[in-house]
Amino acid sequence: SEGKTRDDAFYGGAGYGGGNSRPDLSNTAFFMEALRDTGLPADDPNLQKALVFVSRCQNLKSEFNDQAWAGKINDGGFIYTAAQGGSSMAGKEANGGLRSYASMTYAGLKSMIYAGLSREDPRVKAALTYITRHYSLEENPGLGQQGLYYYYHTFAKTMSVLETPTITDAAGVSHDWRAELVAALAKRQQADGSWVNPADRFMEGDPNLVTAYALLALAYTRLQTKRS
């Protein structure tokens, strides 16, 4: 998003290629994590610039999202990109609303925390409401089995950043996310120790990639245990 002004939906985002490539929330989330890992503070201008893009990827009508579709679903979840009119891997509604899905919602929430937003910020509150309503480790809510292991990885990383041992679902049931994630991964592990997703969208038919996601997810469950 180099050279873009704040009124451009590309502004603040990171993509796969050079400065003119379309930014997306997945790449932007990794970009923000890398910046924080270098020791940059949350109020660093680069992180605050990225936060503008992240906020525009949220299905939330607010002063932070000026995109035409922002209030059409308004569930607090996130989409893949706000650029070029917006796009969601979960598709769109008849009214033009772009459907939220869990893996991007956790990526968006984590990025907002990295940028210094508190749990009292309306964007964070809305994202937390979404994950409460859509808690599941049997699927990637919004996409079913597609992107399941990317979801596991992002879910675990975000919960670790939040430093909370449990998550309460829409029915008021409290879940030990670490134990449930370990169990979900254990029952999906192949006989040779690897993992693979039969729903092979996003390259998840490749056991090398998926096993890496699974091991990273497990590592974050251990990290949270040590912090408790």
PDB file of C-alpha atoms in Angstrom:
ATOM      1  CA  SER A   1       0.000   0.000   0.000  1.00  0.00           C
ATOM      2  CA  GLU A   2       2.997   2.278  -0.521  1.00  0.00           C
ATOM      3  CA  GLY A   3       2.095   5.702  -1.827  1.00  0.00           C
ATOM      4  CA  LYS A   4      -1.579   5.350  -0.935  1.00  0.00           C
ATOM      5  CA  THR A   5      -3.471   8.029   0.949  1.00  0.00           C
ATOM      6  CA  ARG A   6      -5.713   7.383   3.942  1.00  0.00           C
ATOM      7  CA  ASP A   7      -8.885   7.636   1.849  1.00  0.00           C
ATOM      8  CA  ASP A   8      -7.742   4.675  -0.289  1.00  0.00           C
ATOM      9  CA  ALA A   9      -8.887   1.212   0.874  1.00  0.00           C
ATOM     10  CA  PHE A  10      -5.357  -0.093   0.167  1.00  0.00           C
ATOM     11  CA  TYR A  11      -3.928   2.239   2.816  1.00  0.00           C
ATOM     12  CA  GLY A  12      -2.050   0.488   5.620  1.00  0.00           C
ATOM     13  CA  GLY A  13      -2.398  -3.030   4.264  1.00  0.00           C
ATOM     14  CA  ALA A  14       0.213  -5.604   3.245  1.00  0.00           C
ATOM     15  CA  GLY A  15      -0.094  -8.058   0.367  1.00  0.00           C
ATOM     16  CA  TYR A  16       1.881 -10.803  -1.328  1.00  0.00           C
ATOM     17  CA  GLY A  17       3.930  -8.724  -3.728  1.00  0.00           C
ATOM     18  CA  GLY A  18       5.391  -5.249  -4.041  1.00  0.00           C
ATOM     19  CA  GLY A  19       3.912  -1.920  -3.131  1.00  0.00           C
ATOM     20  CA  ASN A  20       1.133  -2.134  -5.714  1.00  0.00           C
ATOM     21  CA  SER A  21      -0.178  -5.608  -4.836  1.00  0.00           C
ATOM     22  CA  ARG A  22      -3.630  -5.893  -3.310  1.00  0.00           C
ATOM     23  CA  PRO A  23      -3.371  -5.965   0.482  1.00  0.00           C
ATOM     24  CA  ASP A  24      -5.294  -8.473   2.576  1.00  0.00           C
ATOM     25  CA  LEU A  25      -5.918  -9.084   6.257  1.00  0.00           C
ATOM     26  CA  SER A  26      -3.961 -12.343   6.424  1.00  0.00           C
ATOM     27  CA  ASN A  27      -0.716 -10.792   5.191  1.00  0.00           C
ATOM     28  CA  THR A  28      -1.328  -7.634   7.192  1.00  0.00           C
ATOM     29  CA  ALA A  29      -1.793  -9.670  10.384  1.00  0.00           C
ATOM     30  CA  PHE A  30       1.550 -11.437   9.857  1.00  0.00           C
ATOM     31  CA  PHE A  31       3.152  -8.081   9.023  1.00  0.00           C
ATOM     32  CA  MET A  32       1.910  -6.541  12.273  1.00  0.00           C
ATOM     33  CA  GLU A  33       3.034  -9.548  14.286  1.00  0.00           C
ATOM     34  CA  ALA A  34       6.508  -9.312  12.762  1.00  0.00           C
ATOM     35  CA  LEU A  35       6.724  -5.619  13.650  1.00  0.00           C
ATOM     36  CA  ARG A  36       5.734  -6.294  17.257  1.00  0.00           C
ATOM     37  CA  ASP A  37       8.275  -9.127  17.441  1.00  0.00           C
ATOM     38  CA  THR A  38      11.016  -6.624  16.577  1.00  0.00           C
ATOM     39  CA  GLY A  39      10.135  -4.723  19.726  1.00  0.00           C
ATOM     40  CA  LEU A  40       8.170  -1.883  18.166  1.00  0.00           C
ATOM     41  CA  PRO A  41       5.613  -0.391  20.561  1.00  0.00           C
ATOM     42  CA  ALA A  42       1.906  -0.572  19.812  1.00  0.00           C
ATOM     43  CA  ASP A  43       1.762   3.143  19.037  1.00  0.00           C
ATOM     44  CA  ASP A  44       4.417   2.922  16.321  1.00  0.00           C
ATOM     45  CA  PRO A  45       3.183   4.830  13.233  1.00  0.00           C
ATOM     46  CA  ASN A  46       3.555   1.751  11.011  1.00  0.00           C
ATOM     47  CA  LEU A  47       1.298  -0.304  13.279  1.00  0.00           C
ATOM     48  CA  GLN A  48      -1.213   2.519  13.535  1.00  0.00           C
ATOM     49  CA  LYS A  49      -1.265   2.829   9.755  1.00  0.00           C
ATOM     50  CA  ALA A  50      -1.904  -0.910   9.451  1.00  0.00           C
ATOM     51  CA  LEU A  51      -4.707  -0.601  12.004  1.00  0.00           C
ATOM     52  CA  VAL A  52      -6.588   1.635   9.565  1.00  0.00           C
ATOM     53  CA  PHE A  53      -6.636  -1.202   7.030  1.00  0.00           C
ATOM     54  CA  VAL A  54      -7.531  -3.819   9.650  1.00  0.00           C
ATOM     55  CA  SER A  55     -10.452  -1.720  10.885  1.00  0.00           C
ATOM     56  CA  ARG A  56     -11.781  -1.452   7.344  1.00  0.00           C
ATOM     57  CA  CYS A  57     -11.863  -5.253   7.118  1.00  0.00           C
ATOM     58  CA  GLN A  58     -14.365  -5.505   9.981  1.00  0.00           C
ATOM     59  CA  ASN A  59     -18.099  -5.915   9.492  1.00  0.00           C
ATOM     60  CA  LEU A  60     -18.868  -3.033  11.800  1.00  0.00           C
ATOM     61  CA  LYS A  61     -20.510   0.246  10.929  1.00  0.00           C
ATOM     62  CA  SER A  62     -18.405   2.813  12.751  1.00  0.00           C
ATOM     63  CA  GLU A  63     -16.203   5.841  12.316  1.00  0.00           C
ATOM     64  CA  PHE A  64     -13.338   3.454  11.588  1.00  0.00           C
ATOM     65  CA  ASN A  65     -14.893   1.738   8.558  1.00  0.00           C
ATOM     66  CA  ASP A  66     -16.123   3.939   5.733  1.00  0.00           C
ATOM     67  CA  GLN A  67     -16.632   1.110   3.235  1.00  0.00           C
ATOM     68  CA  ALA A  68     -20.069   0.800   1.610  1.00  0.00           C
ATOM     69  CA  TRP A  69     -20.622  -2.754   2.860  1.00  0.00           C
ATOM     70  CA  ALA A  70     -19.524  -2.142   6.467  1.00  0.00           C
ATOM     71  CA  GLY A  71     -22.986  -2.048   8.060  1.00  0.00           C
ATOM     72  CA  LYS A  72     -24.796  -4.549   5.844  1.00  0.00           C
ATOM     73  CA  ILE A  73     -23.969  -7.544   8.056  1.00  0.00           C
ATOM     74  CA  ASN A  74     -22.550  -5.646  11.036  1.00  0.00           C
ATOM     75  CA  ASP A  75     -21.722  -8.729  13.124  1.00  0.00           C
ATOM     76  CA  GLY A  76     -18.261  -7.638  14.271  1.00  0.00           C
ATOM     77  CA  GLY A  77     -16.477 -10.332  12.275  1.00  0.00           C
ATOM     78  CA  PHE A  78     -13.828  -9.799   9.621  1.00  0.00           C
ATOM     79  CA  ILE A  79     -13.400 -10.396   5.896  1.00  0.00           C
ATOM     80  CA  TYR A  80     -10.339 -11.071   3.749  1.00  0.00           C
ATOM     81  CA  THR A  81      -9.762  -7.591   2.336  1.00  0.00           C
ATOM     82  CA  ALA A  82     -11.331  -4.164   2.162  1.00  0.00           C
ATOM     83  CA  ALA A  83      -9.385  -3.316  -1.001  1.00  0.00           C
ATOM     84  CA  GLN A  84     -10.945  -3.119  -4.462  1.00  0.00           C
ATOM     85  CA  GLY A  85     -14.481  -2.975  -3.117  1.00  0.00           C
ATOM     86  CA  GLY A  86     -13.930  -5.682  -0.508  1.00  0.00           C
ATOM     87  CA  SER A  87     -13.779  -9.461  -0.748  1.00  0.00           C
ATOM     88  CA  SER A  88     -14.603 -12.367   1.552  1.00  0.00           C
ATOM     89  CA  MET A  89     -13.582 -15.988   1.095  1.00  0.00           C
ATOM     90  CA  ALA A  90     -17.009 -16.788   2.585  1.00  0.00           C
ATOM     91  CA  GLY A  91     -18.847 -14.960  -0.195  1.00  0.00           C
ATOM     92  CA  LYS A  92     -21.478 -12.270  -0.015  1.00  0.00           C
ATOM     93  CA  GLU A  93     -25.138 -11.742   0.825  1.00  0.00           C
ATOM     94  CA  ALA A  94     -27.799 -10.638  -1.660  1.00  0.00           C
ATOM     95  CA  ASN A  95     -27.644  -7.114  -0.238  1.00  0.00           C
ATOM     96  CA  GLY A  96     -23.929  -6.862  -0.997  1.00  0.00           C
ATOM     97  CA  GLY A  97     -22.776  -7.596   2.529  1.00  0.00           C
ATOM     98  CA  LEU A  98     -19.520  -9.543   2.763  1.00  0.00           C
ATOM     99  CA  ARG A  99     -19.715 -12.548   5.077  1.00  0.00           C
ATOM    100  CA  SER A 100     -17.452 -12.739   8.104  1.00  0.00           C
ATOM    101  CA  TYR A 101     -15.529 -15.897   8.949  1.00  0.00           C
ATOM    102  CA  ALA A 102     -13.649 -16.998  12.013  1.00  0.00           C
ATOM    103  CA  SER A 103     -10.060 -17.311  10.817  1.00  0.00           C
ATOM    104  CA  MET A 104      -9.991 -13.701   9.608  1.00  0.00           C
ATOM    105  CA  THR A 105     -11.857 -12.538  12.701  1.00  0.00           C
ATOM    106  CA  TYR A 106      -9.174 -13.959  14.983  1.00  0.00           C
ATOM    107  CA  ALA A 107      -6.498 -12.447  12.713  1.00  0.00           C
ATOM    108  CA  GLY A 108      -8.220  -9.071  12.912  1.00  0.00           C
ATOM    109  CA  LEU A 109      -8.711  -9.221  16.664  1.00  0.00           C
ATOM    110  CA  LYS A 110      -5.072 -10.177  17.254  1.00  0.00           C
ATOM    111  CA  SER A 111      -3.930  -7.311  15.042  1.00  0.00           C
ATOM    112  CA  MET A 112      -6.038  -4.813  16.961  1.00  0.00           C
ATOM    113  CA  ILE A 113      -4.491  -5.984  20.228  1.00  0.00           C
ATOM    114  CA  TYR A 114      -1.012  -5.633  18.689  1.00  0.00           C
ATOM    115  CA  ALA A 115      -1.930  -2.052  17.742  1.00  0.00           C
ATOM    116  CA  GLY A 116      -2.777  -1.276  21.345  1.00  0.00           C
ATOM    117  CA  LEU A 117      -6.571  -1.377  21.369  1.00  0.00           C
ATOM    118  CA  SER A 118      -8.122  -2.345  24.692  1.00  0.00           C
ATOM    119  CA  ARG A 119     -11.040  -4.672  25.326  1.00  0.00           C
ATOM    120  CA  GLU A 120     -13.175  -1.547  25.827  1.00  0.00           C
ATOM    121  CA  ASP A 121     -12.672  -0.363  22.261  1.00  0.00           C
ATOM    122  CA  PRO A 122     -15.903  -0.893  20.264  1.00  0.00           C
ATOM    123  CA  ARG A 123     -14.001  -2.734  17.524  1.00  0.00           C
ATOM    124  CA  VAL A 124     -12.538  -5.208  19.997  1.00  0.00           C
ATOM    125  CA  LYS A 125     -15.874  -5.604  21.773  1.00  0.00           C
ATOM    126  CA  ALA A 126     -17.593  -6.395  18.472  1.00  0.00           C
ATOM    127  CA  ALA A 127     -14.937  -8.959  17.516  1.00  0.00           C
ATOM    128  CA  LEU A 128     -15.188 -10.629  20.922  1.00  0.00           C
ATOM    129  CA  THR A 129     -18.966 -10.806  20.510  1.00  0.00           C
ATOM    130  CA  TYR A 130     -18.508 -12.511  17.140  1.00  0.00           C
ATOM    131  CA  ILE A 131     -16.132 -15.162  18.486  1.00  0.00           C
ATOM    132  CA  THR A 132     -18.435 -15.803  21.436  1.00  0.00           C
ATOM    133  CA  ARG A 133     -21.355 -16.396  19.087  1.00  0.00           C
ATOM    134  CA  HIS A 134     -19.358 -18.580  16.721  1.00  0.00           C
ATOM    135  CA  TYR A 135     -17.019 -20.560  18.977  1.00  0.00           C
ATOM    136  CA  SER A 136     -16.156 -23.937  17.462  1.00  0.00           C
ATOM    137  CA  LEU A 137     -13.159 -26.209  17.044  1.00  0.00           C
ATOM    138  CA  GLU A 138     -15.018 -28.575  14.728  1.00  0.00           C
ATOM    139  CA  GLU A 139     -14.930 -26.123  11.833  1.00  0.00           C
ATOM    140  CA  ASN A 140     -13.705 -22.737  10.705  1.00  0.00           C
ATOM    141  CA  PRO A 141     -17.003 -20.891  11.291  1.00  0.00           C
ATOM    142  CA  GLY A 142     -18.155 -19.277   8.086  1.00  0.00           C
ATOM    143  CA  LEU A 143     -16.051 -21.592   5.902  1.00  0.00           C
ATOM    144  CA  GLY A 144     -16.753 -25.029   7.339  1.00  0.00           C
ATOM    145  CA  GLN A 145     -13.766 -27.345   6.882  1.00  0.00           C
ATOM    146  CA  GLN A 146     -11.990 -24.975   4.495  1.00  0.00           C
ATOM    147  CA  GLY A 147      -8.934 -23.366   6.027  1.00  0.00           C
ATOM    148  CA  LEU A 148      -9.412 -25.355   9.237  1.00  0.00           C
ATOM    149  CA  TYR A 149      -5.734 -25.617  10.191  1.00  0.00           C
ATOM    150  CA  TYR A 150      -4.950 -22.001   9.365  1.00  0.00           C
ATOM    151  CA  TYR A 151      -7.881 -21.275  11.668  1.00  0.00           C
ATOM    152  CA  TYR A 152      -6.491 -23.484  14.435  1.00  0.00           C
ATOM    153  CA  HIS A 153      -3.140 -21.709  14.203  1.00  0.00           C
ATOM    154  CA  THR A 154      -4.651 -18.207  14.205  1.00  0.00           C
ATOM    155  CA  PHE A 155      -7.164 -19.084  16.915  1.00  0.00           C
ATOM    156  CA  ALA A 156      -4.444 -20.379  19.255  1.00  0.00           C
ATOM    157  CA  LYS A 157      -2.149 -17.445  18.598  1.00  0.00           C
ATOM    158  CA  THR A 158      -4.926 -14.931  19.262  1.00  0.00           C
ATOM    159  CA  MET A 159      -6.093 -16.628  22.444  1.00  0.00           C
ATOM    160  CA  SER A 160      -2.487 -16.625  23.642  1.00  0.00           C
ATOM    161  CA  VAL A 161      -2.220 -12.888  22.948  1.00  0.00           C
ATOM    162  CA  LEU A 162      -5.471 -12.312  24.843  1.00  0.00           C
ATOM    163  CA  GLU A 163      -3.990 -14.269  27.767  1.00  0.00           C
ATOM    164  CA  THR A 164      -7.288 -15.832  28.728  1.00  0.00           C
ATOM    165  CA  PRO A 165      -7.574 -19.528  29.697  1.00  0.00           C
ATOM    166  CA  THR A 166     -11.232 -19.922  28.729  1.00  0.00           C
ATOM    167  CA  ILE A 167     -13.768 -18.681  26.213  1.00  0.00           C
ATOM    168  CA  THR A 168     -17.493 -18.513  26.878  1.00  0.00           C
ATOM    169  CA  ASP A 169     -19.815 -19.402  24.007  1.00  0.00           C
ATOM    170  CA  ALA A 170     -23.212 -17.953  23.090  1.00  0.00           C
ATOM    171  CA  ALA A 171     -24.972 -20.413  25.402  1.00  0.00           C
ATOM    172  CA  GLY A 172     -22.892 -19.259  28.350  1.00  0.00           C
ATOM    173  CA  VAL A 173     -20.751 -22.399  28.440  1.00  0.00           C
ATOM    174  CA  SER A 174     -17.119 -21.862  29.397  1.00  0.00           C
ATOM    175  CA  HIS A 175     -14.528 -23.729  27.320  1.00  0.00           C
ATOM    176  CA  ASP A 176     -10.928 -24.561  28.174  1.00  0.00           C
ATOM    177  CA  TRP A 177      -9.730 -23.682  24.699  1.00  0.00           C
ATOM    178  CA  ARG A 178      -6.289 -25.241  25.166  1.00  0.00           C
ATOM    179  CA  ALA A 179      -7.647 -28.664  26.156  1.00  0.00           C
ATOM    180  CA  GLU A 180     -10.300 -28.579  23.442  1.00  0.00           C
ATOM    181  CA  LEU A 181      -7.823 -27.566  20.756  1.00  0.00           C
ATOM    182  CA  VAL A 182      -5.374 -30.305  21.760  1.00  0.00           C
ATOM    183  CA  ALA A 183      -8.228 -32.825  21.607  1.00  0.00           C
ATOM    184  CA  ALA A 184      -9.394 -31.538  18.218  1.00  0.00           C
ATOM    185  CA  LEU A 185      -5.897 -31.892  16.788  1.00  0.00           C
ATOM    186  CA  ALA A 186      -5.274 -35.282  18.402  1.00  0.00           C
ATOM    187  CA  LYS A 187      -8.314 -36.856  16.778  1.00  0.00           C
ATOM    188  CA  ARG A 188      -7.330 -35.485  13.363  1.00  0.00           C
ATOM    189  CA  GLN A 189      -3.696 -36.623  13.422  1.00  0.00           C
ATOM    190  CA  GLN A 190      -2.704 -39.180  10.795  1.00  0.00           C
ATOM    191  CA  ALA A 191      -1.049 -42.501  11.621  1.00  0.00           C
ATOM    192  CA  ASP A 192       2.330 -41.165  10.458  1.00  0.00           C
ATOM    193  CA  GLY A 193       2.054 -38.189  12.811  1.00  0.00           C
ATOM    194  CA  SER A 194       1.110 -35.634  10.180  1.00  0.00           C
ATOM    195  CA  TRP A 195      -2.064 -33.652   9.595  1.00  0.00           C
ATOM    196  CA  VAL A 196      -3.864 -32.981   6.313  1.00  0.00           C
ATOM    197  CA  ASN A 197      -7.170 -31.377   5.407  1.00  0.00           C
ATOM    198  CA  PRO A 198      -9.439 -33.274   2.966  1.00  0.00           C
ATOM    199  CA  ALA A 199     -10.948 -29.869   2.162  1.00  0.00           C
ATOM    200  CA  ASP A 200      -7.862 -28.730   0.292  1.00  0.00           C
ATOM    201  CA  ARG A 201      -8.701 -25.080  -0.382  1.00  0.00           C
ATOM    202  CA  PHE A 202      -5.876 -22.687   0.577  1.00  0.00           C
ATOM    203  CA  MET A 203      -3.311 -25.483  -0.037  1.00  0.00           C
ATOM    204  CA  GLU A 204      -4.475 -27.431   3.013  1.00  0.00           C
ATOM    205  CA  GLY A 205      -4.218 -30.678   1.083  1.00  0.00           C
ATOM    206  CA  ASP A 206      -0.453 -30.377   1.617  1.00  0.00           C
ATOM    207  CA  PRO A 207       0.517 -32.213   4.836  1.00  0.00           C
ATOM    208  CA  ASN A 208       3.746 -30.218   5.102  1.00  0.00           C
ATOM    209  CA  LEU A 209       1.864 -26.946   5.415  1.00  0.00           C
ATOM    210  CA  VAL A 210      -0.956 -28.316   7.542  1.00  0.00           C
ATOM    211  CA  THR A 211       1.365 -30.129   9.950  1.00  0.00           C
ATOM    212  CA  ALA A 212       3.248 -26.869  10.449  1.00  0.00           C
ATOM    213  CA  TYR A 213      -0.025 -25.102  11.266  1.00  0.00           C
ATOM    214  CA  ALA A 214      -0.947 -27.855  13.736  1.00  0.00           C
ATOM    215  CA  LEU A 215       2.410 -27.779  15.517  1.00  0.00           C
ATOM    216  CA  LEU A 216       2.336 -23.996  15.782  1.00  0.00           C
ATOM    217  CA  ALA A 217      -1.166 -24.179  17.245  1.00  0.00           C
ATOM    218  CA  LEU A 218       0.007 -26.733  19.808  1.00  0.00           C
ATOM    219  CA  ALA A 219       2.987 -24.536  20.673  1.00  0.00           C
ATOM    220  CA  TYR A 220       0.650 -21.661  21.507  1.00  0.00           C
ATOM    221  CA  THR A 221      -1.318 -23.882  23.867  1.00  0.00           C
ATOM    222  CA  ARG A 222       1.926 -24.577  25.730  1.00  0.00           C
ATOM    223  CA  LEU A 223       2.875 -20.904  25.726  1.00  0.00           C
ATOM    224  CA  GLN A 224      -0.416 -19.978  27.342  1.00  0.00           C
ATOM    225  CA  THR A 225       0.057 -22.717  29.923  1.00  0.00           C
ATOM    226  CA  LYS A 226       3.409 -21.238  30.931  1.00  0.00           C
ATOM    227  CA  ARG A 227       1.891 -17.758  31.247  1.00  0.00           C
ATOM    228  CA  SER A 228      -0.963 -18.921  33.464  1.00  0.00           C
TER     229      SER A 228
END
